[in-house]
Amino acid sequence: MKALIPYKKKNAKSRLSPALTLEEREDFVELMLRDVISSLKEAGIDEIDVLTTPDNGVPKDLDVNVVLSEHDLNEAINAYLEQENKPIFIIMADLPLVRAKHIEDIVSRMEDVVIVPGKGGGTNVIFIKDPSNYYVKYYGSSFLNHCNIAKDRGCSVFIYDSFMLSTDIDEPHDLVEIMLHGHGNSQKYVNERFDMKTGKARAKINAAGDA
Amino acid sequence: MKALIPYKKKNAKSRLSPALTLEEREDFVELMLRDVISSLKEAGIDEIDVLTTPDNGVPKDLDVNVVLSEHDLNEAINAYLEQENKPIFIIMADLPLVRAKHIEDIVSRMEDVVIVPGKGGGTNVIFIKDPSNYYVKYYGSSFLNHCNIAKDRGCSVFIYDSFMLSTDIDEPHDLVEIMLHGHGNSQKYVNERFDMKTGKARAKINAAGDA
């Protein structure tokens, strides 16, 4: 079994810009990547490929393979799947709430494909037993795409239901989920920078230092 | 075991007003309530109390007990818990993605209290084995409140991780989750009224009829 993590550091997460500067965002995505990798290793997945472009840096101390591609996400992953024969666990780098238990539960499923939906029809994790009989189609309602591709290919599917894995960190209000449910590097980073202000409505993120 | 569903119909879900008129919202919350009740019954919970105020209507055909209170949510629920000795499953009425399997999983946990977090620090479901030794504190970061109350009372806690149960239907973009992952009356209602438009970003809700 192998894990594949698509990763982009350069000018990452522009929707977080109301809360974090460009430099902070680039630091932060690397910390989230570290937390994802740490949970994968804790779950016993040691063979980890990080898919990125030549102008994005992956820190040398991470003990992962770096796979470089200049193609778009779908083309790059599909080229990767075509030449692979081990089961592949594809996880996005912006899922710092993932824990080893989630990964163990997903990879122990009997179905051919396990899909973990994100908010708004996204696919946050997909576990593919036989990569030669599957391809990915991210963007748009990729959750529906991935269900349909499985059906076309005669693959059995399990939908794995997790709030923690549905929570990709895209917008300032997502940072509160890291405070509440996170761990590791990313939680330390967010806790150092933000206060959690509670009121009658949902918890809001306020930049530390703002009155 | 009993279920308690806080319910408000009158002028409900004002944040859905960009997508639904007042009358539609009032119809829609009743349909979501029906879906929640139907999942509870399918899970074998037949004793269902719907907590509401005298000016809110609960349809007569629902085969539930109506508990009326003019107090605020916390006071009303805590007064209810005080006089109850059966385990109580408190679920919000705006969780139409709940299925019987979720409920069965939650009520079969061994811990004293099971908390299902919502987005932004909310508590969407809480299962309390011994209501005489617990109280609720909704609003603000109720998830943290409920963890702390359990600790103070010496109750063991399980955090139940579910995207479907984290998804309370508050805003127009939540409606897409009903299209993708819902069922029953609420899905039928939403599918009749909205198109799912897919693009490079997350699936968006557009009012049917808009070009």
XYZ file of C-alpha atoms in Angstrom, chain B residues 23-112:
90
model
C -43.351 29.978 3.869
C -40.949 27.603 2.130
C -38.610 27.634 5.126
C -41.456 26.781 7.459
C -42.498 23.912 5.195
C -38.906 22.771 4.850
C -38.102 22.618 8.584
C -41.152 20.433 9.052
C -39.901 18.073 6.334
C -36.461 17.918 7.987
C -38.170 17.122 11.302
C -40.053 14.295 9.599
C -36.802 12.830 8.251
C -35.152 12.965 11.685
C -38.158 11.273 13.288
C -38.253 8.630 10.602
C -34.579 7.726 11.213
C -35.165 7.600 14.992
C -38.079 5.223 14.522
C -36.119 3.079 12.096
C -33.426 2.836 14.797
C -36.038 1.555 17.226
C -36.537 4.726 19.273
C -40.295 5.028 19.552
C -40.581 7.385 22.479
C -39.948 10.783 20.918
C -40.531 14.146 22.565
C -40.566 17.249 20.398
C -39.725 20.324 22.459
C -41.267 23.508 21.149
C -43.062 26.673 22.179
C -46.844 27.124 22.309
C -46.877 29.232 19.124
C -45.049 26.606 17.031
C -47.047 23.816 15.485
C -46.074 20.150 15.410
C -48.152 18.199 12.884
C -50.684 15.896 14.499
C -49.871 12.882 12.279
C -46.310 12.584 13.607
C -46.975 10.187 16.503
C -44.684 12.016 18.923
C -45.205 13.708 22.296
C -45.186 17.473 22.186
C -43.422 19.113 25.133
C -44.213 22.809 25.394
C -41.955 25.317 27.083
C -41.655 29.077 26.951
C -38.136 29.058 28.404
C -34.981 29.378 26.361
C -33.394 26.253 24.898
C -31.008 25.523 27.769
C -33.538 26.127 30.524
C -36.182 24.087 28.737
C -33.892 21.111 28.114
C -32.398 21.193 31.600
C -35.857 21.232 33.196
C -36.687 18.228 31.012
C -33.484 16.359 31.938
C -34.060 16.935 35.661
C -37.313 15.030 35.716
C -36.164 12.219 33.445
C -34.438 8.970 34.390
C -34.155 7.214 31.037
C -31.169 7.748 28.706
C -31.891 10.744 26.469
C -30.876 11.176 22.842
C -31.044 14.898 22.042
C -30.952 15.647 18.328
C -31.517 18.889 16.492
C -34.350 18.999 13.963
C -32.143 20.403 11.185
C -30.077 17.247 10.654
C -31.867 15.544 7.771
C -28.740 13.563 6.811
C -29.069 11.420 9.935
C -29.711 7.736 9.268
C -30.776 4.913 11.567
C -27.240 3.494 11.456
C -25.786 6.655 13.029
C -28.323 6.497 15.847
C -27.748 2.787 16.457
C -23.974 3.363 16.585
C -24.306 6.245 19.034
C -26.707 4.605 21.467
C -24.650 1.397 21.550
C -21.541 3.222 22.865
C -20.462 2.288 26.389
C -19.517 5.840 27.473
C -21.754 7.938 29.747
